[in-house]
Each structure stands twice: as structure tokens, then as C-alpha cells.
Amino acid sequence: MSERNIDVEAHVKAMVGREYGRVYAWDPVNQPMIRQWCEAMGNKSILYHDPAFAAQSIHGEPVAPPTMMQAWTLAGLNGESPPGSSTVNPYEAVEFLANNGFPVNVAVNSEHEYFRYLRLGESLCFTSMLESVSDLKRTALGTGYFVTNLMTFMTTEGEKVGTMRFRLFVYRPHQVSDSAQSKAEQPAAVQPRRPHPGISQDTRFFWDGLKEGRLLIQKCGACGELRHPPGPTCPHCHSFKWEAIQASGRGIIHSFVVMHHPQVAGIESPNPVLLVELEEGTRLVAGLAGIKYSEVEIGMPVQVEFLRTDEELVVPVFRPI
Ligand code: ZN
């Protein structure tokens, strides 16, 4: 570890224990959000769907699923919380590390603890505390620090209802050489390798096909249905028999997102991620070629190309035609 790293570590560890003020919920606990949450999560518990049942339950009234705790206090799509909320970034330790040689982060785990059920009409808020910063660790991803933030959820009257620990690994990828890193903010001399997909017996044909310049789609050997992503059984008839057909490679952009954060080592940022509907009918997630991410439009006709990212990996990208 260089002198510089020792300074960085001392600085970030001095932040441990820092507390961040209240952030309020936009809406009180309410039945419409409970219903939508349960729909999205596939939670069919009658307790959350039938107020009459809830009234006769041990709770004596409708309650919210405890796992919704954080949902009540999330900022809106524009990232804004209600007036009166703290605007200090509770992840300033992560930001500091990002600016001092540890540019990448990944969520590691999240632990919830619930003190009681939430009832309709209750208004929530939370406070945060930087609970811990680990010593410098080497992992398969890279070298960095585990940063744990503790959020405490409470009613606006101050009654604590639960906590959430959120842990991030904030790191620099292995391939960025130490000498490049210590010259602060200079681009790394060695580019990190793009992460590889997990390839199984079920999906190997797809990736092997790409290396041969062929975009393959799995076809059920019994009922003939096409499917993607690949899997061992047909979702329509449950047959294990399958073969692969070669797609034309033509399709349209069905949807897309542009990923700005977090940055992934080895992938250019911002990163446009396309959902392409092939003319055969299946859809796949792929990269973009030929135009800027800001020019992408839903419905654009596209054609596959094969991008070799290193000696072992070829990924599909699509270029507008
Ligand atoms: Zn089938």
C-alpha cells in the first residue's frame, strides 16, 4: 500500500460514525402503494389485499409488508425528497473513495431488521450513519474497502420501526496497475477486461455461436417454440428436447436504457443497453454500435454485429440500418 493509500484510508475511516439527518417520505403508508408493491413482488398474502381479513387478523387493521420499509422513503424519479429532508449525501465516504483511486462500487448485501408492522396513515422518515469502513481488502473483483451504511427508519414522531444496513464494496479493479493508480486521476495504463457472463451447459451454445459469427435462438424440440434467454426446459410444454436455429440478426429496438451509474470497469460509460426484438420473435439484451447513445430510439430497425471484447469473449451488438 502506498503512502497515498494510507492517507486515503485514514481520511475515510475518520468519517465513521458520521450521522446524516432526516429524509422524509413523500406519502404516508397507503393501500394503493401496498397493492402495487405486492403485485410487483408476487406477494399474494390475503393480509395485504383484504382489509376485512386484516381487521380480523392479529393486527386488527390493515398493515404494510415489512419489506416495503425503504420503499416508503425513496426519493422520486427526479431524485428529490420532500421539503425539510437532509440533502447531505450519506454516501460521501463512497464519493471520497471514488475520487481517490477507488472508482468502482458494487452493492454487497443489505440487512433489514423490523421492530413492528407499519399501519395505514403513518408517515415515515429515516436517518443514516456511516457505520464502518473495513481495512483494505483484496477480492476477486479488485482491491478496496467495504463501506457499511446504517439507516434507521422511524415515524415522524420519532418511534423507531426498523433498520437497514447497506454494504458496498468500493474498489479499483485488479487490472488497473498500482503505479497508474498512485499517479492520481491519470487514466489507467492497463484497461480492465470487460466482465464475462456466467456461462453454463444451457447457455454455452449461444456464446459459442457468437464466436462463429452466428446469433442462435433456442428452439423446443417438441413443440417448436423459440425461447431466449436459453434454459433447460421449454416454458410452454416442459420438454427437455431442444435445438438451436440461426437468427437472421435483424430486429427492432424494443426498449433501451442508458446506464450512467455505477460505472463498470471494462465497459464504456455511459453504457447504452438495448432490448432487441428479433424478427423471429424472441428478444435479447445487447449493446449498441454505429450511433451515439443519445440517438437511440425505440422502434429503430437494427442488424446484429459481433464484438470481440477479448480473446475469449464475443458479445452481440446492434447497429441501426
Ligand atoms: Zn415446447
PDB file of C-alpha atoms and ligand atoms in Angstrom, residues 220 222-225 234 236-239, ligand 1:
ATOM      1  CA  CYS A 220     -38.051 -26.527 -28.413  1.00  0.00           C
ATOM      2  CA  ALA A 222     -41.153 -30.966 -29.052  1.00  0.00           C
ATOM      3  CA  CYS A 223     -43.495 -28.009 -29.645  1.00  0.00           C
ATOM      4  CA  GLY A 224     -41.195 -25.821 -31.730  1.00  0.00           C
ATOM      5  CA  GLU A 225     -41.467 -22.667 -29.595  1.00  0.00           C
ATOM      6  CA  CYS A 234     -39.478 -25.368 -22.630  1.00  0.00           C
ATOM      7  CA  HIS A 236     -44.640 -23.937 -22.919  1.00  0.00           C
ATOM      8  CA  CYS A 237     -44.537 -27.752 -22.949  1.00  0.00           C
ATOM      9  CA  HIS A 238     -41.780 -28.529 -20.396  1.00  0.00           C
ATOM     10  CA  SER A 239     -39.836 -30.654 -22.846  1.00  0.00           C
TER      11      SER A 239
HETATM   12 ZN    ZN B   1     -42.001 -26.897 -26.099  1.00  0.00          ZN
END
